[in-house]
């Protein structure tokens, strides 16, 4: 008898329909993949919270759960199930970026480390720059750190090859040159950058030559067409004259035959080219005899053209290289190498002196001024919500971006002064639909002063936007200065109560896909009720933009800046509380945004954008 291991026992259950109580429909085609709630909940806390909240109702406990994920491909979701069951998976470099997105979405830290190790072990030195450039666009800091280490370790091999920086963008080269652990001389880096500039110049010249050739061909075709039209007109005039004189019908037949021959010649390019060449040969003339004076003039013209060509290339090189050379520390170069840079027309002696002085001044400024990071930001969360579980629900999504210091102000009990608000880098305002502010006018005036002073704020649904009911007992809408339309990028309007499922909506048109507030946001599901306000976007001020819409046309994310000296007012037209229900308490709202979508990233990106800008 052989004793089987746990992997041998569980491996037949991977994507097996036996005893399966979860069915995933992956991709647009809805490819079915079977799984088990028990194994998923043991492997990850995300699945545990999801299935615990859904199985809290006993009526739905024994039914098979169907989960649809249309924005993930089956090839990238299958390794996830393999890793959950067997702690092994077959990965490919082509799918690695989609796998990292899945890890971020389902909070799978172990699988992310497994995929990072696979990326390190299977990448070649020629592919490091290419994958590093992708990591900058996809905003994965962990991948960037790993790839930079590999570049630093293999920097001698990479930069020894010529034209290694030709196909890269300037931003990627900036990030690579920032690292001071590169085992490469500064002079070699300058040579690689110069080669990149020359490569770009040759590309521009080739494109210009192609365009000129195309224009010449078009001009030749136009001339040929004009000549043919003139010949046809002359022949028509001759025929008319002959017909008037009463010539025989045989000549008319010959004219018809000539026209048919011309049509056949137009179809055959070879015949046309030969005919054109013959015409040119007939029209050619002998060149005139030139004197010695004329020869000297031609030589001077050619030399002047060559000098102009050199200055033209020098300007192009400076335009392509000037920004990149700022990242190079000229103090590490010897005097001989500096003279070579001057001879290569990359620098002048005066520019070298100025750059050395600038490097000293920059180092002093960096010591004095320290740029704030995500961890150093201070944010104030203002709300009139009385339930602590819902407040923690919002704070969890805000902290997902790495922000640590978030303090809460209960606006139903106290009101802050402007001195207290200035201590924070940004504000987050949320008004519950059944909440009351202690003094909505005073609070609105203090927040408007904070925005006028240059501070930023994120406002969620209901606060300042919903139309306040006169007979209602609740004062969920703020008054005062911040409620003025000069600060808000949206009109006030009624909010959907969410009693019927007809109000369900999701992410619609995205106007600014490269905006930081929408980064890493693949989908957003508002839930059954999709709490939002029925309103319109109002442009105005110095800077006001619509970032994204709901699927029904209502604005979802937009911001506005009143004046250049004022701060940003960013509006999120949805309830920030998710449908998530914590273990032991009920923090979520039924019918709010789905946790399978990227609502937490929208919240974290919004507060980070407002605080950093």
GROMACS .gro file of N, CA, C and O in nm, residues 416-423 446-447 449-451 453:
model
   56
  416UNK      N    1  -1.515   7.140   1.278
  416UNK     CA    2  -1.374   7.182   1.281
  416UNK      C    3  -1.359   7.326   1.235
  416UNK      O    4  -1.437   7.378   1.155
  417UNK      N    5  -1.253   7.391   1.284
  417UNK     CA    6  -1.214   7.524   1.236
  417UNK      C    7  -1.114   7.508   1.122
  417UNK      O    8  -1.061   7.400   1.097
  418UNK      N    9  -1.085   7.618   1.054
  418UNK     CA   10  -0.993   7.614   0.940
  418UNK      C   11  -0.851   7.578   0.984
  418UNK      O   12  -0.778   7.511   0.910
  419UNK      N   13  -0.810   7.619   1.105
  419UNK     CA   14  -0.676   7.585   1.152
  419UNK      C   15  -0.657   7.434   1.163
  419UNK      O   16  -0.550   7.381   1.132
  420UNK      N   17  -0.761   7.366   1.204
  420UNK     CA   18  -0.751   7.220   1.216
  420UNK      C   19  -0.750   7.153   1.079
  420UNK      O   20  -0.680   7.054   1.057
  421UNK      N   21  -0.826   7.206   0.984
  421UNK     CA   22  -0.831   7.145   0.851
  421UNK      C   23  -0.699   7.162   0.777
  421UNK      O   24  -0.662   7.078   0.695
  422UNK      N   25  -0.626   7.272   0.803
  422UNK     CA   26  -0.500   7.295   0.733
  422UNK      C   27  -0.392   7.194   0.769
  422UNK      O   28  -0.294   7.180   0.695
  423UNK      N   29  -0.408   7.122   0.876
  423UNK     CA   30  -0.310   7.022   0.917
  423UNK      C   31  -0.312   6.898   0.828
  423UNK      O   32  -0.219   6.818   0.833
  446UNK      N   33  -1.647   7.652   0.633
  446UNK     CA   34  -1.508   7.620   0.669
  446UNK      C   35  -1.442   7.535   0.559
  446UNK      O   36  -1.324   7.553   0.528
  447UNK      N   37  -1.517   7.445   0.500
  447UNK     CA   38  -1.461   7.362   0.392
  447UNK      C   39  -1.431   7.446   0.269
  447UNK      O   40  -1.329   7.427   0.201
  449UNK      N   41  -1.343   7.759   0.268
  449UNK     CA   42  -1.220   7.832   0.298
  449UNK      C   43  -1.097   7.743   0.279
  449UNK      O   44  -0.993   7.788   0.231
  450UNK      N   45  -1.111   7.617   0.318
  450UNK     CA   46  -1.000   7.522   0.301
  450UNK      C   47  -0.967   7.501   0.153
  450UNK      O   48  -0.851   7.494   0.113
  451UNK      N   49  -1.070   7.495   0.068
  451UNK     CA   50  -1.049   7.479  -0.077
  451UNK      C   51  -0.989   7.606  -0.137
  451UNK      O   52  -0.901   7.600  -0.224
  453UNK      N   53  -0.792   7.802   0.006
  453UNK     CA   54  -0.653   7.809   0.051
  453UNK      C   55  -0.563   7.711  -0.022
  453UNK      O   56  -0.441   7.710  -0.001
   0.00000   0.00000   0.00000
